[in-house]
Amino acid sequence: MLTSAAMLVTLAAGASGQEAPATVADPARGLGEWEKIHAVFSHPRCANCHVEDEHPRWSGPEFPVARHHGFNVGRGADGSGFGNAGQRCTTCHFDSNSSALHGPPGVEGWHLAPAEMVWWQKSSAEICAQIKDPERNGGRTLEEVATHVRDDKLVAWGWAPGPGREVAPGSAQETYEAIRNWSAAGAPCPGG
Ligand code: HEC
Ligand code: HEC
């Protein structure tokens, strides 16, 4: 983590010719990076929380069960993603994974992503457009999307999901780098 003093030095160094790589449109390279990002975002460990309707999903190769979350769990009448009264996510999802097979997974602050951040059953092109749209990605630049993936605890869970669950491909750091490389290549989306 850079201190603000270090950041100033970095910015000053940029002025003397050491700035971050400029964006150079390179669709072939960019789409190759996007494929890596898509493999992660569309994976059940991520997409199960990125849904547009009321219900988190239970799905994936290690989930031979109904697709909607059990117990009729919903995002919550207040729209918060933390669940309905009496069925808050944190009633069952604690700060760490249950060690029991099919026990509730957990990290601090477990809740559903806002409905506009939907990836579940969306095409690669649709997910790509969502990630780039500040109206639907929480007002983030692509650099901020990348650092969210590198630093967020809910995201990190996708690579440490508890017993019996397939982990997301690659790692948080590799996905962070893929997002930055994709952005530097002009952030192309498939099909256009
Ligand atoms: C437990 C539920 C949960 C899981 C699992 C989860 N997310 Fe999220 N995700 C959220 C919530 C909640 C937000 C909104 C946070 C915010 O805007 O500050 C979010 C927002 C995001 C965002 C920023 C908004 C956007 O759409 O660009 C990215 C990127 C993201 N998640 C990536 C991932 C990735 C990658 C994985 C899997 C490795 C993952 N998430 C798994 C709940 C989850
Ligand atoms: C009554 C207890 C309970 C409540 C309340 C609950 N969950 Fe769960 N949840 C579970 C259990 C148990 C599992 C694990 C199921 C399994 O492994 O077969 C689970 C699994 C999940 C999964 C699947 C993770 C994966 O990819 O493997 C997601 C996503 C999820 N819950 C989200 C939520 C969200 C979001 C809320 C609140 C809106 C919530 N849950 C509320 C018990 C609960």
PDB file of C-alpha atoms in Angstrom, residues 37-38 40-59 67 69 75 81 109-123 126-128 130-131 136-138 140 145 148-149 152-159 168:
ATOM      1  CA  ILE A  37     -11.579 -12.157 -16.184  1.00  0.00           C
ATOM      2  CA  HIS A  38     -14.784 -13.705 -17.490  1.00  0.00           C
ATOM      3  CA  VAL A  40     -13.576 -15.787 -12.798  1.00  0.00           C
ATOM      4  CA  PHE A  41     -16.622 -13.497 -12.753  1.00  0.00           C
ATOM      5  CA  SER A  42     -18.952 -16.103 -14.293  1.00  0.00           C
ATOM      6  CA  HIS A  43     -17.733 -18.845 -11.935  1.00  0.00           C
ATOM      7  CA  PRO A  44     -20.388 -19.959  -9.418  1.00  0.00           C
ATOM      8  CA  ARG A  45     -18.242 -18.789  -6.467  1.00  0.00           C
ATOM      9  CA  CYS A  46     -18.723 -15.233  -7.765  1.00  0.00           C
ATOM     10  CA  ALA A  47     -21.965 -15.340  -9.789  1.00  0.00           C
ATOM     11  CA  ASN A  48     -23.974 -17.005  -6.982  1.00  0.00           C
ATOM     12  CA  CYS A  49     -23.907 -13.629  -5.167  1.00  0.00           C
ATOM     13  CA  HIS A  50     -24.196 -11.455  -8.289  1.00  0.00           C
ATOM     14  CA  VAL A  51     -27.854 -12.044  -9.165  1.00  0.00           C
ATOM     15  CA  GLU A  52     -30.560  -9.609 -10.273  1.00  0.00           C
ATOM     16  CA  ASP A  53     -33.536 -11.137  -8.488  1.00  0.00           C
ATOM     17  CA  GLU A  54     -34.230 -11.817  -4.838  1.00  0.00           C
ATOM     18  CA  HIS A  55     -32.352 -15.045  -4.346  1.00  0.00           C
ATOM     19  CA  PRO A  56     -28.722 -15.971  -3.876  1.00  0.00           C
ATOM     20  CA  ARG A  57     -27.841 -19.167  -5.751  1.00  0.00           C
ATOM     21  CA  TRP A  58     -26.508 -22.523  -4.761  1.00  0.00           C
ATOM     22  CA  SER A  59     -24.941 -23.884  -7.876  1.00  0.00           C
ATOM     23  CA  ARG A  67     -30.394 -23.565  -7.678  1.00  0.00           C
ATOM     24  CA  HIS A  69     -30.740 -20.706  -2.005  1.00  0.00           C
ATOM     25  CA  ARG A  75     -32.042 -10.110  -0.631  1.00  0.00           C
ATOM     26  CA  GLY A  81     -28.653  -7.504   0.275  1.00  0.00           C
ATOM     27  CA  GLY A 109     -20.092  -8.819   6.077  1.00  0.00           C
ATOM     28  CA  TRP A 110     -21.598 -11.599   3.935  1.00  0.00           C
ATOM     29  CA  HIS A 111     -24.395 -10.183   1.714  1.00  0.00           C
ATOM     30  CA  LEU A 112     -25.765 -10.172  -1.792  1.00  0.00           C
ATOM     31  CA  ALA A 113     -24.384  -7.825  -4.480  1.00  0.00           C
ATOM     32  CA  PRO A 114     -26.759  -5.030  -5.629  1.00  0.00           C
ATOM     33  CA  ALA A 115     -29.154  -6.148  -8.376  1.00  0.00           C
ATOM     34  CA  GLU A 116     -27.502  -4.005 -11.067  1.00  0.00           C
ATOM     35  CA  MET A 117     -24.217  -5.892 -10.608  1.00  0.00           C
ATOM     36  CA  VAL A 118     -25.718  -9.006 -12.167  1.00  0.00           C
ATOM     37  CA  TRP A 119     -23.587 -11.775 -13.719  1.00  0.00           C
ATOM     38  CA  TRP A 120     -25.700 -14.858 -13.040  1.00  0.00           C
ATOM     39  CA  GLN A 121     -26.669 -16.353 -16.442  1.00  0.00           C
ATOM     40  CA  LYS A 122     -25.536 -13.226 -18.298  1.00  0.00           C
ATOM     41  CA  SER A 123     -23.434 -13.488 -21.463  1.00  0.00           C
ATOM     42  CA  GLU A 126     -23.287  -8.418 -20.922  1.00  0.00           C
ATOM     43  CA  ILE A 127     -20.967  -8.947 -17.947  1.00  0.00           C
ATOM     44  CA  CYS A 128     -18.250  -6.987 -19.756  1.00  0.00           C
ATOM     45  CA  GLN A 130     -21.725  -4.072 -16.716  1.00  0.00           C
ATOM     46  CA  ILE A 131     -18.184  -3.981 -15.326  1.00  0.00           C
ATOM     47  CA  ARG A 136     -23.965  -0.170 -12.554  1.00  0.00           C
ATOM     48  CA  ASN A 137     -20.585  -0.905 -10.966  1.00  0.00           C
ATOM     49  CA  GLY A 138     -20.811   1.298  -7.898  1.00  0.00           C
ATOM     50  CA  ARG A 140     -15.901   2.718 -10.059  1.00  0.00           C
ATOM     51  CA  VAL A 145     -12.713  -2.431 -10.048  1.00  0.00           C
ATOM     52  CA  HIS A 148     -11.741  -4.156  -5.350  1.00  0.00           C
ATOM     53  CA  VAL A 149     -10.988  -7.610  -6.756  1.00  0.00           C
ATOM     54  CA  ASP A 152     -12.227  -7.144  -0.969  1.00  0.00           C
ATOM     55  CA  LYS A 153     -12.987  -9.890   1.560  1.00  0.00           C
ATOM     56  CA  LEU A 154     -16.108 -11.208  -0.192  1.00  0.00           C
ATOM     57  CA  VAL A 155     -14.115 -11.519  -3.417  1.00  0.00           C
ATOM     58  CA  ALA A 156     -11.217 -13.224  -1.605  1.00  0.00           C
ATOM     59  CA  TRP A 157     -13.667 -15.836  -0.333  1.00  0.00           C
ATOM     60  CA  GLY A 158     -14.025 -17.105  -3.954  1.00  0.00           C
ATOM     61  CA  TRP A 159     -10.517 -18.539  -3.600  1.00  0.00           C
ATOM     62  CA  ALA A 168     -12.617 -19.752  -8.668  1.00  0.00           C
TER      63      ALA A 168
END
